[in-house]
PDB file of C-alpha atoms in Angstrom:
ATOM      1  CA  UNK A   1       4.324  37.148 -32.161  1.00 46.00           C
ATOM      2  CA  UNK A   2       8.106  35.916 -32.072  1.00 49.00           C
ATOM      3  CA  UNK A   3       6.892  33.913 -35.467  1.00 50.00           C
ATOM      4  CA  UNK A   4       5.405  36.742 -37.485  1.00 59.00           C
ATOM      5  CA  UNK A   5       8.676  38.898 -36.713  1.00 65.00           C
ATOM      6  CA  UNK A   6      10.987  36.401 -37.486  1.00 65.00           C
ATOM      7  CA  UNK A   7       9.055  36.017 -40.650  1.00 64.00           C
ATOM      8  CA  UNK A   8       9.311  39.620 -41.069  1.00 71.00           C
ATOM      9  CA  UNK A   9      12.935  39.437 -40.798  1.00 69.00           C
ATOM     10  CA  UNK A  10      12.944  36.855 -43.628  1.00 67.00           C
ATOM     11  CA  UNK A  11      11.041  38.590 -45.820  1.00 67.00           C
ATOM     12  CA  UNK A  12      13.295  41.924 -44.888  1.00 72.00           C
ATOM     13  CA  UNK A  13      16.271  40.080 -45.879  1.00 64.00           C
ATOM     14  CA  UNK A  14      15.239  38.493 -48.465  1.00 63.00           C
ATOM     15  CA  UNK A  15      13.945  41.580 -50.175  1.00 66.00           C
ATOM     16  CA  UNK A  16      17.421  43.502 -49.251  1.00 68.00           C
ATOM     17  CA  UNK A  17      19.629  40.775 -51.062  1.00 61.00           C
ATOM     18  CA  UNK A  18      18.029  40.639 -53.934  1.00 62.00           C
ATOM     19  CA  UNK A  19      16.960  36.985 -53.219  1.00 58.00           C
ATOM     20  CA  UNK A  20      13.804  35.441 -54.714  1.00 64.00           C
ATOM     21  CA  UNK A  21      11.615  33.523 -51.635  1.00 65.00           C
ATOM     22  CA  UNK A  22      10.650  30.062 -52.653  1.00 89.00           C
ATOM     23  CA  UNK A  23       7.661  29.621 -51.493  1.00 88.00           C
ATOM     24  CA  UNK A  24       4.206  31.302 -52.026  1.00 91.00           C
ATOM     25  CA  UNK A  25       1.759  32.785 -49.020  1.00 91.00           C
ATOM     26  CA  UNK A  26      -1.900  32.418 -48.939  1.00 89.00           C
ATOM     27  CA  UNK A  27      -3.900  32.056 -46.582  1.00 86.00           C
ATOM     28  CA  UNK A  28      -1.535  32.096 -43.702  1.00 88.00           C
ATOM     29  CA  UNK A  29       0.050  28.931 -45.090  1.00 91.00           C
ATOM     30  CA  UNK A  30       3.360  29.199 -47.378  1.00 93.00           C
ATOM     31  CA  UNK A  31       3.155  26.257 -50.512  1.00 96.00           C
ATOM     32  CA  UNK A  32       6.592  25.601 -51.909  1.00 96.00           C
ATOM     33  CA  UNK A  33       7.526  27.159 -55.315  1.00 95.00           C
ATOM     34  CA  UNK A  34       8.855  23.518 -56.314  1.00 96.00           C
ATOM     35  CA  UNK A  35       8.105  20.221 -54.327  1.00 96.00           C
ATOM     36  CA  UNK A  36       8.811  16.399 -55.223  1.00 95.00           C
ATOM     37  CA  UNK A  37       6.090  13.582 -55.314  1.00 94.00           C
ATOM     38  CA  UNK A  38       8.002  10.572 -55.798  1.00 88.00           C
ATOM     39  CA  UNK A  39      10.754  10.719 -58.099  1.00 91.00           C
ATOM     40  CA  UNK A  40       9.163  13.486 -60.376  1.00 93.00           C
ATOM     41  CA  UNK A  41       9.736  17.313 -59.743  1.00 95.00           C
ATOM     42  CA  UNK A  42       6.783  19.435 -59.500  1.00 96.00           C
ATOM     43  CA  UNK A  43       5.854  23.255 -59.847  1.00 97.00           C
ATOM     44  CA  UNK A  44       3.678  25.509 -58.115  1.00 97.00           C
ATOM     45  CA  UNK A  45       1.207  26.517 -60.941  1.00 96.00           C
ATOM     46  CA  UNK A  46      -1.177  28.417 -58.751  1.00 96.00           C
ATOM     47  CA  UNK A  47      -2.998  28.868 -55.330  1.00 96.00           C
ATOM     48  CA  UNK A  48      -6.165  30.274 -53.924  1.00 94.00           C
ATOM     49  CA  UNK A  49      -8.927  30.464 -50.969  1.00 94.00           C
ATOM     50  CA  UNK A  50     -12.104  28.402 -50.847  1.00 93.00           C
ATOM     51  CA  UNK A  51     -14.402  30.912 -49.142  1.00 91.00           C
ATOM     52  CA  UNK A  52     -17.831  30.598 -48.042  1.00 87.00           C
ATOM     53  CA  UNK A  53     -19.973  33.650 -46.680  1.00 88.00           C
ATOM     54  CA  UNK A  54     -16.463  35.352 -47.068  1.00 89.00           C
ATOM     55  CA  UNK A  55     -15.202  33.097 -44.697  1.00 93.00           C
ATOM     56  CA  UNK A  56     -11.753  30.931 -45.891  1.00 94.00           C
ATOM     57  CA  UNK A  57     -12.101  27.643 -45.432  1.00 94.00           C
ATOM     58  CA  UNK A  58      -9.499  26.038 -46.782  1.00 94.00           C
ATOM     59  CA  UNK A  59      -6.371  27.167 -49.059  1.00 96.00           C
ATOM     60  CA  UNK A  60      -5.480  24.836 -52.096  1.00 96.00           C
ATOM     61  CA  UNK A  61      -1.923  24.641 -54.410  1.00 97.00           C
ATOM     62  CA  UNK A  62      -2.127  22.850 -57.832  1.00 97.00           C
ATOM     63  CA  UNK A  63       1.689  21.226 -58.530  1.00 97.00           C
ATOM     64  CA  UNK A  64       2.256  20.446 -62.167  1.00 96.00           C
ATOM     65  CA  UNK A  65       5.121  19.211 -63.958  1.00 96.00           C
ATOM     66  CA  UNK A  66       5.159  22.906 -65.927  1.00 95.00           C
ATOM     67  CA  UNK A  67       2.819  25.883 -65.512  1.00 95.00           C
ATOM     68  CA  UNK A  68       0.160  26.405 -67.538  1.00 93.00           C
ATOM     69  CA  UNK A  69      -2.687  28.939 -68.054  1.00 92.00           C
ATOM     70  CA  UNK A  70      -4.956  26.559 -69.284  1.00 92.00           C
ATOM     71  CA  UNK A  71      -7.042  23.675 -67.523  1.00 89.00           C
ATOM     72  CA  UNK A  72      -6.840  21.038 -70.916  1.00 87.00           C
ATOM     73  CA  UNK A  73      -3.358  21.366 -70.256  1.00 90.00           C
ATOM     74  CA  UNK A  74      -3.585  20.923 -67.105  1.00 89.00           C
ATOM     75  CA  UNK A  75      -4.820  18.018 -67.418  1.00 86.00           C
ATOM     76  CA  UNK A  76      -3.027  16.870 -70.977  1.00 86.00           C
ATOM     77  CA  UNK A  77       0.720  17.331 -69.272  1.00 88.00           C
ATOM     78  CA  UNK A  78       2.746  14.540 -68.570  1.00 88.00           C
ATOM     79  CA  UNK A  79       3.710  13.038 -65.462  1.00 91.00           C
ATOM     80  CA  UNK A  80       3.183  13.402 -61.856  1.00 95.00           C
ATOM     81  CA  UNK A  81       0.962  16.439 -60.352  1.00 95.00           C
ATOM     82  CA  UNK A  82      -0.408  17.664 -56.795  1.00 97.00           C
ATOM     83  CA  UNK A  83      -3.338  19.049 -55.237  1.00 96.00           C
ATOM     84  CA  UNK A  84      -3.180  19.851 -51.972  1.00 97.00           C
ATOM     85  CA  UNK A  85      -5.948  21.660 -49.649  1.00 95.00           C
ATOM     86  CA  UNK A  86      -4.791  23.246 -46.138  1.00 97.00           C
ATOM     87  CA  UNK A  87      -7.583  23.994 -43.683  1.00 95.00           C
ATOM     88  CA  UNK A  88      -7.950  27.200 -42.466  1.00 96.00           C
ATOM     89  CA  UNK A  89     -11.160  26.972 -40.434  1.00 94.00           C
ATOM     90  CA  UNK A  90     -12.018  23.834 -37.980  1.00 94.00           C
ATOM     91  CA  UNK A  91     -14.441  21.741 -40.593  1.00 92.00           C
ATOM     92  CA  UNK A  92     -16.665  18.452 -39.846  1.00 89.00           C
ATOM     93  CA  UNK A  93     -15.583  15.896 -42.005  1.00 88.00           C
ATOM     94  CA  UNK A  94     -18.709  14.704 -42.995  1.00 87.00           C
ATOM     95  CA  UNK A  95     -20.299  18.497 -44.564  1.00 88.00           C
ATOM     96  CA  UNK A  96     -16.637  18.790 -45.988  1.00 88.00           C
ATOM     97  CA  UNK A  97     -16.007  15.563 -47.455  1.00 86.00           C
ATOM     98  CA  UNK A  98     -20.222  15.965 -48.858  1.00 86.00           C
ATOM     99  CA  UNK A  99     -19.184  19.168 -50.256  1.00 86.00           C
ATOM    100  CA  UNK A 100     -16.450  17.779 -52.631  1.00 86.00           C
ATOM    101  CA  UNK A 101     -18.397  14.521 -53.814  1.00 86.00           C
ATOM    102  CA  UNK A 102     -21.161  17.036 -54.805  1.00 86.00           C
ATOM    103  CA  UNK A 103     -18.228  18.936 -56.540  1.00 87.00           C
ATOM    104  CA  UNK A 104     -17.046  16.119 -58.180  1.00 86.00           C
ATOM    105  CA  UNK A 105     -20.488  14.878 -59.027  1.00 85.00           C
ATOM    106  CA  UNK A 106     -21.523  18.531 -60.857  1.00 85.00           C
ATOM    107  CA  UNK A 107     -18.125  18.191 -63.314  1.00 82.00           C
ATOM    108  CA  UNK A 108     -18.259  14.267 -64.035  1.00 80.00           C
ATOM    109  CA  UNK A 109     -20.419  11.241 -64.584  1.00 76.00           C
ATOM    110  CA  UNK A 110     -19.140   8.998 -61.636  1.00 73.00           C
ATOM    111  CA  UNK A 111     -18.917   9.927 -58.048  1.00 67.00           C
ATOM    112  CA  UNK A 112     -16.559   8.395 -55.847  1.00 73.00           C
ATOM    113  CA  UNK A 113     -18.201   7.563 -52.762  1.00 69.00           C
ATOM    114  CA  UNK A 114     -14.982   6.333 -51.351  1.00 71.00           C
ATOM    115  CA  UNK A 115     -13.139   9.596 -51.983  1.00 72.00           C
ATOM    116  CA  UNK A 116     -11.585  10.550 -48.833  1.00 76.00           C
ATOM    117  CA  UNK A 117     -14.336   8.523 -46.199  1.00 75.00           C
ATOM    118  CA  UNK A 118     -11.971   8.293 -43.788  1.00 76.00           C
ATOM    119  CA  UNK A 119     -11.481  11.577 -42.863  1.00 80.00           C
ATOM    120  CA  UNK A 120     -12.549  12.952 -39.534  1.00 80.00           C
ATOM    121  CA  UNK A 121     -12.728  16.680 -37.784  1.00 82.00           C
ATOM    122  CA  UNK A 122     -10.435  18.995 -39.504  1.00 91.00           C
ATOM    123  CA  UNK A 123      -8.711  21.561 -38.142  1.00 95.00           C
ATOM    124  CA  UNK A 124      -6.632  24.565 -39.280  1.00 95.00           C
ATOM    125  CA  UNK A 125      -3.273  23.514 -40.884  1.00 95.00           C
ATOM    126  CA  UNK A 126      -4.434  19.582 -41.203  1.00 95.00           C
ATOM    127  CA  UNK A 127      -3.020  19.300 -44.980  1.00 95.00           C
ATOM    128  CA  UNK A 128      -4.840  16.624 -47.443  1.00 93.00           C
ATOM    129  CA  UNK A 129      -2.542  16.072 -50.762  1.00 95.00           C
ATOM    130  CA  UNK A 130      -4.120  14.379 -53.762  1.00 93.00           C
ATOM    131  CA  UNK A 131      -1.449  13.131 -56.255  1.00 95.00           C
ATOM    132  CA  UNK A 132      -1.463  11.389 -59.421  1.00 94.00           C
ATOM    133  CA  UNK A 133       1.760   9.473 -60.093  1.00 94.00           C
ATOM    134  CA  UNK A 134       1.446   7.410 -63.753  1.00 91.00           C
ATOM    135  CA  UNK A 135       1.255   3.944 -63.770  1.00 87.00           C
ATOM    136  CA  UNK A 136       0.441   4.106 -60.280  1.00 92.00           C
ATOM    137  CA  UNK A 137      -3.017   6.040 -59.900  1.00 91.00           C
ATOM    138  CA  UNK A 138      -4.180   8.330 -57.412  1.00 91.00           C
ATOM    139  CA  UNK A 139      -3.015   8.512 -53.837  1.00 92.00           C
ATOM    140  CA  UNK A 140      -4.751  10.730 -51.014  1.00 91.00           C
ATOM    141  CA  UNK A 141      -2.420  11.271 -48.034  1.00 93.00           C
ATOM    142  CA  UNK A 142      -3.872  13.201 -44.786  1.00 93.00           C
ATOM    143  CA  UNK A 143      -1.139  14.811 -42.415  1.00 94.00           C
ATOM    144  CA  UNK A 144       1.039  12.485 -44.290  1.00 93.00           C
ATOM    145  CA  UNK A 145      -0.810   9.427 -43.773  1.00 92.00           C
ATOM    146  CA  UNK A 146      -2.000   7.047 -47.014  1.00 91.00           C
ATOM    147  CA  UNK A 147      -5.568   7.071 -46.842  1.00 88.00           C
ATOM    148  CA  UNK A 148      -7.166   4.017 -48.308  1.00 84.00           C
ATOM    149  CA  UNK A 149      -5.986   1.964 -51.314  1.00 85.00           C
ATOM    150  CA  UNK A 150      -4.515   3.897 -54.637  1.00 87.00           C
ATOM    151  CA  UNK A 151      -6.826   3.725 -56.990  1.00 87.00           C
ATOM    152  CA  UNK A 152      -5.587   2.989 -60.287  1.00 88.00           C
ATOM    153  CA  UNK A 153      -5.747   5.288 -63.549  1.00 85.00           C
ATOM    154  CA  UNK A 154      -6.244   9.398 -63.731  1.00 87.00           C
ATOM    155  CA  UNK A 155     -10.355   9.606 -63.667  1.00 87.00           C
ATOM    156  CA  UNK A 156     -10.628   9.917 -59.724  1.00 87.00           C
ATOM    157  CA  UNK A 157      -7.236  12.544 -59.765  1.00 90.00           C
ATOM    158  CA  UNK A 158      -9.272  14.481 -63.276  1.00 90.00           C
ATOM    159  CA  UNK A 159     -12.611  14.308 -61.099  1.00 89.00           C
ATOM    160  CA  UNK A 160     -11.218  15.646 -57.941  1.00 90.00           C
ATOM    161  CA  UNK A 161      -9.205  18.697 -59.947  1.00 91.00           C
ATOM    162  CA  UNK A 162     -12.322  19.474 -61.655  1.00 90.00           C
ATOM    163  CA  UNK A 163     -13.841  20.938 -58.573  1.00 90.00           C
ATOM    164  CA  UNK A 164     -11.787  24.223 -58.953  1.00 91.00           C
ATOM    165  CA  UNK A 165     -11.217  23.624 -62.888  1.00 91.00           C
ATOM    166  CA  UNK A 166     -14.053  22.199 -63.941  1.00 87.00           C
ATOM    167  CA  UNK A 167     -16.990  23.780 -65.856  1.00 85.00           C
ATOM    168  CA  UNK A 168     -18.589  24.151 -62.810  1.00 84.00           C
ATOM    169  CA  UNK A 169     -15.737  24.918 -60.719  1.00 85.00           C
ATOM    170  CA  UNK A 170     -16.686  26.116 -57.287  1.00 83.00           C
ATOM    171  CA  UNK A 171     -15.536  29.144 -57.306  1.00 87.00           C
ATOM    172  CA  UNK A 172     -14.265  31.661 -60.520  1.00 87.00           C
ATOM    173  CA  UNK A 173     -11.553  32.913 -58.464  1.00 88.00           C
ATOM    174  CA  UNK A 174     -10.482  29.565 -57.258  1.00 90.00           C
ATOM    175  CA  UNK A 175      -9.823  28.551 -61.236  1.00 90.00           C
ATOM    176  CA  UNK A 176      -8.327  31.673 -62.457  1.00 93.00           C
ATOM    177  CA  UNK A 177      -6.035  31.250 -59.171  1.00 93.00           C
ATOM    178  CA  UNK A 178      -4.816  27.343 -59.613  1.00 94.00           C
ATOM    179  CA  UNK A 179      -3.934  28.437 -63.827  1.00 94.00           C
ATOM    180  CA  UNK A 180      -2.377  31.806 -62.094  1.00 90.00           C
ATOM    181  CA  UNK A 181      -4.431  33.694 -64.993  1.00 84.00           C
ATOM    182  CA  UNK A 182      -3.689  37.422 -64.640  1.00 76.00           C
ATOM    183  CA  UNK A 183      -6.623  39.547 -63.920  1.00 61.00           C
ATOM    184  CA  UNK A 184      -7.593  40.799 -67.524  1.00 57.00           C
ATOM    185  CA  UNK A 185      -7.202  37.120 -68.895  1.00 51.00           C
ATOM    186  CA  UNK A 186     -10.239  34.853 -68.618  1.00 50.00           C
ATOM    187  CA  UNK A 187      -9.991  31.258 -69.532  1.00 49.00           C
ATOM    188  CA  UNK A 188     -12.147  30.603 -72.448  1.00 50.00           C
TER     189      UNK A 188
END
């Protein structure tokens, strides 16, 4: 209780001084409005709720270098970029980490049986962050921790965002959320 009022207090202040909070809330979890992966600056472009039987599951936060509305951007922008998925509900690995190889495998031709194998029970606020740094490849990190090797070019970071913004993204909601496309404007 002592949290949510002095996060009431915050958000009090803040809206009495005029001040701008720099972060965004979803979920219960706050994603920073700007963050650094390696040496390159990022930006929050969106955020939403992976929900099953209207049950969150799992918040996720796509960091780009600048915001976009659409996903071939998203993908087309230079530099370094983010994804990264908080847990909201206690999750077994193994239906979890199925469930986003069968995402991947509905959006692109290869399917990345490595992606994320060593991940084990999940539980609310464990943080997995998926970033793409050129020249470097793709890096997963759980709680912080390097999982696995890099592995070298964009395909496995481009296969991995296309489970929100691919053509058969997971959920509608989840897209128009991570491009932050207002309600009357639908990607076309």
């Amino acid at each position: 209780m002592k949290q949510n009022s002095s996060k009431l207090m915050e958000d009090i202040k803040k809206f009495l001084t005029g001040k701008k909070t720099d972060y965004v809330e979803i979920g219960g979890h706050r994603f920073a409005e700007n963050i650094k992966v390696g040496q390159n600056a990022l930006v929050l472009n969106g955020t939403g709720v992976r929900t099953q039987s209207d049950k969150p599951i799992y918040a996720v936060a796509l960091y780009l270098p600048a915001k976009t509305h659409r996903q071939d951007t998203s993908r087309a922008l230079l530099g370094a970029r983010r994804v990264q998925i908080v847990i909201l509900q206690p999750l077994n690995a193994e239906d979890f980490i199925s469930s986003m190889r069968e995402a991947i495998a509905e959006n692109n031709d290869e399917t990345y049986q490595e992606f994320m194998k060593d991940l084990r029970n999940l539980e609310p606020g464990d943080v997995a962050d998926v970033d793409w740094l050129p020249s470097r490849g793709t890096f997963v990190y759980y709680n912080g921790q390097l999982m696995g090797n890099p592995v070298r070019g964009k395909a496995l970071y481009d296969a991995v965002l296309s489970i929100w913004l691919g053509d058969h993204a997971l959920e509608e909601g989840l897209r128009e959320g991570l491009l932050s496309l207002p309600k009357e404007e639908k990607e076309n």
